[in-house]
PDB file of C-alpha atoms and ligand atoms in Angstrom:
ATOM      1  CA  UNK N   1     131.550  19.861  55.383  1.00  0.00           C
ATOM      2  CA  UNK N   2     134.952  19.713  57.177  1.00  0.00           C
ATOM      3  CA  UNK N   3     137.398  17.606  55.142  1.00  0.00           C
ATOM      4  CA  UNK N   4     141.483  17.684  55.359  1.00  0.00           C
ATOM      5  CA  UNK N   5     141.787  17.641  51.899  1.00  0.00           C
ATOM      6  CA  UNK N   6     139.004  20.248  50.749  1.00  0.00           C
ATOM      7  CA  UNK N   7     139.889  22.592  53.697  1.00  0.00           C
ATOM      8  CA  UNK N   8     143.897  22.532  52.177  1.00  0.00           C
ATOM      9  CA  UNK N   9     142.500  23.141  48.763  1.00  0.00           C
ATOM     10  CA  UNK N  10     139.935  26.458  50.342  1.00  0.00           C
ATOM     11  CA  UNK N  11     143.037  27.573  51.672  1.00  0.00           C
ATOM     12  CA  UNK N  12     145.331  27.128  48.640  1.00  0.00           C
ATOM     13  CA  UNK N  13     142.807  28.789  46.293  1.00  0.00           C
ATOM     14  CA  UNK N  14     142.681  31.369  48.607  1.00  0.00           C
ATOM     15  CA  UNK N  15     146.384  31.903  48.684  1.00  0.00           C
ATOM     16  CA  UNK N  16     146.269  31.930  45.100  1.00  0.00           C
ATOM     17  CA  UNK N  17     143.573  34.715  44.669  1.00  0.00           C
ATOM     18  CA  UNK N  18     145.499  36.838  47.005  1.00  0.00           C
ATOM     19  CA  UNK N  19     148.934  36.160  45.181  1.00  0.00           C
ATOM     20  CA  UNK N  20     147.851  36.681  41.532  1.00  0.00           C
ATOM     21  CA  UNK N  21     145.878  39.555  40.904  1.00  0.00           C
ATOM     22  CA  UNK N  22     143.574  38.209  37.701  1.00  0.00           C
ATOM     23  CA  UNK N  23     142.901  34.847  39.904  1.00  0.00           C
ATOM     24  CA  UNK N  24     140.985  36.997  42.663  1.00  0.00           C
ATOM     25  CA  UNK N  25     137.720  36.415  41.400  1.00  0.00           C
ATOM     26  CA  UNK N  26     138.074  32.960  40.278  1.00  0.00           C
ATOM     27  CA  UNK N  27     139.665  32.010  43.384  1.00  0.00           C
ATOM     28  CA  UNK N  28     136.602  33.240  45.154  1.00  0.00           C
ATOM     29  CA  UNK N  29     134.273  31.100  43.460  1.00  0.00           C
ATOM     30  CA  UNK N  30     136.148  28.181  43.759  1.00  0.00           C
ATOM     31  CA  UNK N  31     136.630  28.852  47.409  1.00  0.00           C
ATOM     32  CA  UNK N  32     132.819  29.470  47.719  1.00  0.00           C
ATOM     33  CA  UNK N  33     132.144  26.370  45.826  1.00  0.00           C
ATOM     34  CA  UNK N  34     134.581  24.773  48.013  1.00  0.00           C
ATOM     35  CA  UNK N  35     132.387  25.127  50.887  1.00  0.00           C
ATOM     36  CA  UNK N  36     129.247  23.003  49.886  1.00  0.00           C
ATOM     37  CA  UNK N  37     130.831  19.932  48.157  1.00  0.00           C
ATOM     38  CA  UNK N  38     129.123  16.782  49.447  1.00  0.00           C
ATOM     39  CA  UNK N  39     132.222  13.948  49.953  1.00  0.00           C
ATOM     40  CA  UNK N  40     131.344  10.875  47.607  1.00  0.00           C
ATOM     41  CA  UNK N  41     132.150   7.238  47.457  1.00  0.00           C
ATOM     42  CA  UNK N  42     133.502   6.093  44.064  1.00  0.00           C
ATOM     43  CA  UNK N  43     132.715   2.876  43.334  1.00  0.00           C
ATOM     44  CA  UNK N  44     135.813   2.523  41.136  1.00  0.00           C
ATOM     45  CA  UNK N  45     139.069   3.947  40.629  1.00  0.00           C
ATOM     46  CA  UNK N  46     139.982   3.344  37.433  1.00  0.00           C
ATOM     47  CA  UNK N  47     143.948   3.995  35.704  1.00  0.00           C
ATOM     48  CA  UNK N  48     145.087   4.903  31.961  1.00  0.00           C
ATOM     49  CA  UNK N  49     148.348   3.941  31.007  1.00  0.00           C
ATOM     50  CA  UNK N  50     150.447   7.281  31.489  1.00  0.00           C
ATOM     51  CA  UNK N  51     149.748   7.110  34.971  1.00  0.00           C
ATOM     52  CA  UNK N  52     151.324   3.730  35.451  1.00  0.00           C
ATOM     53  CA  UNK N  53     154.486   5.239  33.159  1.00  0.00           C
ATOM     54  CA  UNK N  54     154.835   8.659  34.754  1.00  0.00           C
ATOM     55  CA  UNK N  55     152.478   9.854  37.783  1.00  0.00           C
ATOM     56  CA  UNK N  56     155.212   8.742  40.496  1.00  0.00           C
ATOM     57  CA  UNK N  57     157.730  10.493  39.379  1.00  0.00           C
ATOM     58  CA  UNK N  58     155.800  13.122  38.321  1.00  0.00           C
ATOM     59  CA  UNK N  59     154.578  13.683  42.158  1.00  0.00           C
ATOM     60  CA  UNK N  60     157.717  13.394  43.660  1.00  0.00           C
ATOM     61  CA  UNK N  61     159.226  16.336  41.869  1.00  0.00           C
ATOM     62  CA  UNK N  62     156.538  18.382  43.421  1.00  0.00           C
ATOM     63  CA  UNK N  63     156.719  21.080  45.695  1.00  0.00           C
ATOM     64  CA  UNK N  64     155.133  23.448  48.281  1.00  0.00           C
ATOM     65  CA  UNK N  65     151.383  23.194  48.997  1.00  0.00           C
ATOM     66  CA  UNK N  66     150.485  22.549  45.414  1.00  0.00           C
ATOM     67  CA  UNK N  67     152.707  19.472  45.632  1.00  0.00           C
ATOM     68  CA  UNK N  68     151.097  19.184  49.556  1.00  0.00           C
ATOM     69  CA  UNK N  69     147.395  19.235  48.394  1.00  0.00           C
ATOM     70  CA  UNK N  70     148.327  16.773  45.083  1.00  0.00           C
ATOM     71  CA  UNK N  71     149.647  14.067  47.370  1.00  0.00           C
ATOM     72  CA  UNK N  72     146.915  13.968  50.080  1.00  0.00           C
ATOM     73  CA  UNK N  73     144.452  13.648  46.965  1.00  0.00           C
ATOM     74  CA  UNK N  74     146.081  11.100  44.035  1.00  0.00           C
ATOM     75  CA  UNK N  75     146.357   8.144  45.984  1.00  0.00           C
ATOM     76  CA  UNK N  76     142.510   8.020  46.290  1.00  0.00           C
ATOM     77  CA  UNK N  77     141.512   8.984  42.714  1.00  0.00           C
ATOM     78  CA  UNK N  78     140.389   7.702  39.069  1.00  0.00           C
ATOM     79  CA  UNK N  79     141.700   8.601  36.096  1.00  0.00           C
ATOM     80  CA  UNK N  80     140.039   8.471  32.447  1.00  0.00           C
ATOM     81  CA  UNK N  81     140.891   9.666  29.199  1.00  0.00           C
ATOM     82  CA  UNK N  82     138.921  12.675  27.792  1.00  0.00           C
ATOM     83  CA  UNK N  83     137.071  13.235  24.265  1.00  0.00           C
ATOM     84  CA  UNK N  84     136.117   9.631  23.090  1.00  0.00           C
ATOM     85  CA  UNK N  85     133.771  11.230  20.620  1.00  0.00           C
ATOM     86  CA  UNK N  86     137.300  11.813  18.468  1.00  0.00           C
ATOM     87  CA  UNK N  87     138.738   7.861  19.137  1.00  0.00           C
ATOM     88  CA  UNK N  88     139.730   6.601  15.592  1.00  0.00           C
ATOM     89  CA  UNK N  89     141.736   9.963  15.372  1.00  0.00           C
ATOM     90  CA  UNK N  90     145.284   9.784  14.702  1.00  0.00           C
ATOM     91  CA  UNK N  91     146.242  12.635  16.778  1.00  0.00           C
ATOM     92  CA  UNK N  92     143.825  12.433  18.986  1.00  0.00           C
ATOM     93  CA  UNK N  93     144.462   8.566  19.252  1.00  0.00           C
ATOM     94  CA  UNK N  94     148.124   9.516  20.084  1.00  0.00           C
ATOM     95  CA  UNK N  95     146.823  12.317  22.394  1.00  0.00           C
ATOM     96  CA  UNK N  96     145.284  10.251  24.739  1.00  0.00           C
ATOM     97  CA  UNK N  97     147.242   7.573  24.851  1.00  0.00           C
ATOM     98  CA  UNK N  98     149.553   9.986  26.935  1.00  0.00           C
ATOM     99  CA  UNK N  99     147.407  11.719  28.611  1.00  0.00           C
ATOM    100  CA  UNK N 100     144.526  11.185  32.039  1.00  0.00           C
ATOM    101  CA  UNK N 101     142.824  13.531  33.809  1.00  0.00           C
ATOM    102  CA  UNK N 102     141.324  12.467  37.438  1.00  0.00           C
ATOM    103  CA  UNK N 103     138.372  14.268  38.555  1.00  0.00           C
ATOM    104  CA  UNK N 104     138.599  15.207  42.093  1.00  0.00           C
ATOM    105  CA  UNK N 105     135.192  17.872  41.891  1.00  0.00           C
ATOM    106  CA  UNK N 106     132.353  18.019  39.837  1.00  0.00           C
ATOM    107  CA  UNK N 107     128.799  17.425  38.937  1.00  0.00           C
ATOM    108  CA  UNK N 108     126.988  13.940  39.863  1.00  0.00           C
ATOM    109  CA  UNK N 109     125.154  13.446  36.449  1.00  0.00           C
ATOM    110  CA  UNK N 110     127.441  14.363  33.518  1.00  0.00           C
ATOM    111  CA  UNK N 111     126.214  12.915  30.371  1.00  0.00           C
ATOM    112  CA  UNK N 112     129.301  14.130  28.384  1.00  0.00           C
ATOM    113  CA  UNK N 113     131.975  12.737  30.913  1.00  0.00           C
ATOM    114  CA  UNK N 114     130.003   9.784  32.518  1.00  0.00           C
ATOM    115  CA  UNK N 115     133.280   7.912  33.241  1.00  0.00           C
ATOM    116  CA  UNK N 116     133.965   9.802  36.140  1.00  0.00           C
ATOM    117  CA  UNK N 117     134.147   9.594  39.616  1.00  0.00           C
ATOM    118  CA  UNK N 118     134.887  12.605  41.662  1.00  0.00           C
ATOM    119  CA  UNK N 119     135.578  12.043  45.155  1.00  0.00           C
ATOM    120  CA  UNK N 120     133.017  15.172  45.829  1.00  0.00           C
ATOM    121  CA  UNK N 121     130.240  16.451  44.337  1.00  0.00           C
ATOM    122  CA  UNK N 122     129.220  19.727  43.362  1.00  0.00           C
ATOM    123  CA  UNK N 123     126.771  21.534  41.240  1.00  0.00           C
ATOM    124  CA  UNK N 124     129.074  24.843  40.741  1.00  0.00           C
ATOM    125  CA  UNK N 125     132.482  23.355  40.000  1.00  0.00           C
ATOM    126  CA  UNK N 126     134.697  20.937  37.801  1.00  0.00           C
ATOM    127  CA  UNK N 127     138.440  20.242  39.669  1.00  0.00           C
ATOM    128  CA  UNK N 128     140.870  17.674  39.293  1.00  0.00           C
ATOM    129  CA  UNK N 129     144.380  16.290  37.895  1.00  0.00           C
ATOM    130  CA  UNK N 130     145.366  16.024  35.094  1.00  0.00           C
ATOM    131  CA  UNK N 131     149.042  14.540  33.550  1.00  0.00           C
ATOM    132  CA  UNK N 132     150.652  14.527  30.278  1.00  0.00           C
ATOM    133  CA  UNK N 133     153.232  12.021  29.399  1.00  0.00           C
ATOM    134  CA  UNK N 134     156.472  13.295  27.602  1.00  0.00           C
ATOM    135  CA  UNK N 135     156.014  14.375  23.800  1.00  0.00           C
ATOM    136  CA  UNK N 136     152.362  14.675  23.933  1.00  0.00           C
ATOM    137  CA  UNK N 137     150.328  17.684  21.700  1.00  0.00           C
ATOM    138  CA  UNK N 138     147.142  18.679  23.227  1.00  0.00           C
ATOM    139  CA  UNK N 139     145.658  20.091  20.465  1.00  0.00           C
ATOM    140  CA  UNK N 140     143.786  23.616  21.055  1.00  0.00           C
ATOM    141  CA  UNK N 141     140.344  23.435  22.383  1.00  0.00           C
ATOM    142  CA  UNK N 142     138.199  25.770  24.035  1.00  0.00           C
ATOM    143  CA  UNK N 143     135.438  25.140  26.541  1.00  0.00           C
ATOM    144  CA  UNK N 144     132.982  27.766  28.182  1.00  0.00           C
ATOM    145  CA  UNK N 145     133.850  27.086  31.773  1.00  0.00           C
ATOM    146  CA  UNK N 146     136.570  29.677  33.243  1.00  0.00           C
ATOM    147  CA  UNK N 147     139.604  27.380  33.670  1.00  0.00           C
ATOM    148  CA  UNK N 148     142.328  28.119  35.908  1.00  0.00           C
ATOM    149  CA  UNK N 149     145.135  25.679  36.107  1.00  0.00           C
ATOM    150  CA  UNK N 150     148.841  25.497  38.041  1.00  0.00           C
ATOM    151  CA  UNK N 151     151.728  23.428  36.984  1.00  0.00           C
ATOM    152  CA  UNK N 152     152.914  21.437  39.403  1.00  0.00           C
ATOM    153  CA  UNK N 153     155.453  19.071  37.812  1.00  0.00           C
ATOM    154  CA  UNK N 154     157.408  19.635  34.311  1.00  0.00           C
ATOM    155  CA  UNK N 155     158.146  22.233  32.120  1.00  0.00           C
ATOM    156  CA  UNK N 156     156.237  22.210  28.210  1.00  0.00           C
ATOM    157  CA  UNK N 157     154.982  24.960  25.889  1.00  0.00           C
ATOM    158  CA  UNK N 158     151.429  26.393  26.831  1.00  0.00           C
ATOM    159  CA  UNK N 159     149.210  28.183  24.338  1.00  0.00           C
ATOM    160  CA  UNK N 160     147.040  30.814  25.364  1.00  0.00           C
ATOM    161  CA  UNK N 161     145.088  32.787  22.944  1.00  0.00           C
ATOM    162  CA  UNK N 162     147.562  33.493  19.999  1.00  0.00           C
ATOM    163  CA  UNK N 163     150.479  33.756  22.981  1.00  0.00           C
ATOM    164  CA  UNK N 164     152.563  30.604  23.261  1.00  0.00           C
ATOM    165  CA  UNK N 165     155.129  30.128  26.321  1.00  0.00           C
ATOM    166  CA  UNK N 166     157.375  28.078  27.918  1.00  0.00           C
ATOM    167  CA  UNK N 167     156.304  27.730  31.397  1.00  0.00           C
ATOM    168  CA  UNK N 168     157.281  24.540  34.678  1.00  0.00           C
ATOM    169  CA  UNK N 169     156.660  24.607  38.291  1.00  0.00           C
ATOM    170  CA  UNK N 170     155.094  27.521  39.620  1.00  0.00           C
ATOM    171  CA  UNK N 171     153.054  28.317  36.553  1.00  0.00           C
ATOM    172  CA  UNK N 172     149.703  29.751  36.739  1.00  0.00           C
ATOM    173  CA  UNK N 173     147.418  30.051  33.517  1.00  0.00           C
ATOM    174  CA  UNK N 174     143.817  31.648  33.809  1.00  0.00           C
ATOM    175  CA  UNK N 175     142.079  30.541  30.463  1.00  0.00           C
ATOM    176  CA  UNK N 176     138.400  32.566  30.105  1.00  0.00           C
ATOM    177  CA  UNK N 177     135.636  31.913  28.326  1.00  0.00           C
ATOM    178  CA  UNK N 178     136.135  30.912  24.828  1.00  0.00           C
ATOM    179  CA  UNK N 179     140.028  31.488  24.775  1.00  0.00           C
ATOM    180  CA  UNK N 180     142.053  28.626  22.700  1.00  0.00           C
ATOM    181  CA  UNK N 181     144.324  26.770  25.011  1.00  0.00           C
ATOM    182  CA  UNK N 182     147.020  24.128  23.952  1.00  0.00           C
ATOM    183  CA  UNK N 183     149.619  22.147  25.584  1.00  0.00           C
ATOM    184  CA  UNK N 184     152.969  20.392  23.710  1.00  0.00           C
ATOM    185  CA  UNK N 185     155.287  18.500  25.889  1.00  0.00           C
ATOM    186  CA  UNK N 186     158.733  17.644  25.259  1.00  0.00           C
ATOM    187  CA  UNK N 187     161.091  15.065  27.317  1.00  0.00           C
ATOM    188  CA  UNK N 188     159.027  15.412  30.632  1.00  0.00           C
ATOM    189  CA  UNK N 189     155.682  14.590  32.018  1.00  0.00           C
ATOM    190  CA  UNK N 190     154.150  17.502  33.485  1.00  0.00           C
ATOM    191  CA  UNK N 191     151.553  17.673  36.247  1.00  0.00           C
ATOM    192  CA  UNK N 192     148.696  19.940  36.922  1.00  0.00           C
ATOM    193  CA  UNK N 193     145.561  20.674  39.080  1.00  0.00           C
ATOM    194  CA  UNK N 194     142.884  22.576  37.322  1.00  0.00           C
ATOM    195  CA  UNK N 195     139.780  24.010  38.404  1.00  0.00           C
ATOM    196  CA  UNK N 196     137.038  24.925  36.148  1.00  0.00           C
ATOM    197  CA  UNK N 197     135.512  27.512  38.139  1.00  0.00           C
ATOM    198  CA  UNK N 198     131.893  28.063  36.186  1.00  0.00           C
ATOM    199  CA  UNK N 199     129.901  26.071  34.232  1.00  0.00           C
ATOM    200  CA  UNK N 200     131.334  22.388  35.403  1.00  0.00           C
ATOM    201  CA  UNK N 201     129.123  20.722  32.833  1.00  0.00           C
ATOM    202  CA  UNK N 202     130.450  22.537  29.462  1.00  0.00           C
ATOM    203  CA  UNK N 203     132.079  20.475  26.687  1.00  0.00           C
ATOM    204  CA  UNK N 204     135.409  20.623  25.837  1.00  0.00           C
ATOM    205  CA  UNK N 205     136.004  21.338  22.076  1.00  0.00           C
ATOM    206  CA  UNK N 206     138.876  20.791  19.780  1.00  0.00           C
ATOM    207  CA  UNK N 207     139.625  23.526  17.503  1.00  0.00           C
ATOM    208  CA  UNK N 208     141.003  22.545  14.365  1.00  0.00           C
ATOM    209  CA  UNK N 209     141.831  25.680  11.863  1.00  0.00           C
TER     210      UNK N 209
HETATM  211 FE1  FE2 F   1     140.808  23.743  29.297  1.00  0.00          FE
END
């Protein structure tokens, strides 16, 4: 399928495999995947609060082709709120309330995250949005799908494995099978596009020690 916006994001992921050595093999599934999405039709496009608050100015601060490839794509998508199974939470309650992700690839049937609407459909491949408002902890969690996301907008503190960081624009985090991730915000939103390159279906869990 030829598609403006899925032939930018080939070529970005391909950029990216070529620029950072440990993303060479993701990149090449996601650029594989890439090349057999079928384009859907979402019936609805649905908002959360932080985007209202914090997308726009969030996008404009962008940059470069990541910034290039998040434009052409967040006008057209949905965004929902992840983990309802932990609603009635207070810090997950407070969690979400600044926080969407928009799913931009992925599966058709997805019991687990059956509020979505991707804008293309694939079997191989979970890929999307996501933004987190200012002072916003996303607790640690680990899923088994090999995650790679960039930072396009804002600067926070990342965990990754026992290693936390300080990273903004430019940022590129490769998260394996299995390894704890976290994110903490301070006074700015930050954007990102992620791409779970293998198993698009696996659930997201929160790891609580
Ligand atoms: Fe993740």
């Amino acid at each position: 399928m030829s598609d403006p916006f899925i032939d930018a994001f080939r070529s970005f992921a391909g950029s990216e495999g070529a620029r950072v050595p440990e993303l060479e093999q993701p990149m090449a599934l996601l650029t594989g995947a890439l090349g057999r999405v079928t384009r859907l039709d979402p019936a609805e496009r649905p908002v959360v609060p932080v985007v209202g608050d914090h997308l726009a100015d969030a996008l404009e601060a962008t940059e470069g082709s990541l910034g290039d490839l998040l434009r052409a794509v967040v006008p057209d998508v949905g965004w929902v709120q992840p983990y309802p199974e932990h609603v009635g939470e207070p810090d997950m309650d407070a969690f979400r309330a600044g926080f969407g992700y928009a799913p931009v690839v992925g599966p058709l049937e997805n019991s687990y995250r059956s509020g979505e609407s991707p804008l293309y459909g694939s079997e191989e491949v979970f890929a999307g949005v996501v933004l987190h408002g200012p002072n916003v902890v996303y607790p640690s969690h680990v899923h088994r799908a090999v995650e790679v996301y960039w930072v396009a907008a804002g600067t926070a503190d990342w965990q990754k494995g026992d290693v936390w960081s300080s990273r903004g624009p430019g940022a590129a985090f490769l998260h394996e099978t299995g390894v704890r991730h976290a994110a903490v915000t301070g006074d700015e939103a930050t954007l990102l596009l992620f791409a779970w390159v293998t198993d698009p279906t696996s659930i997201p869990v929160i790891v609580r020690l």
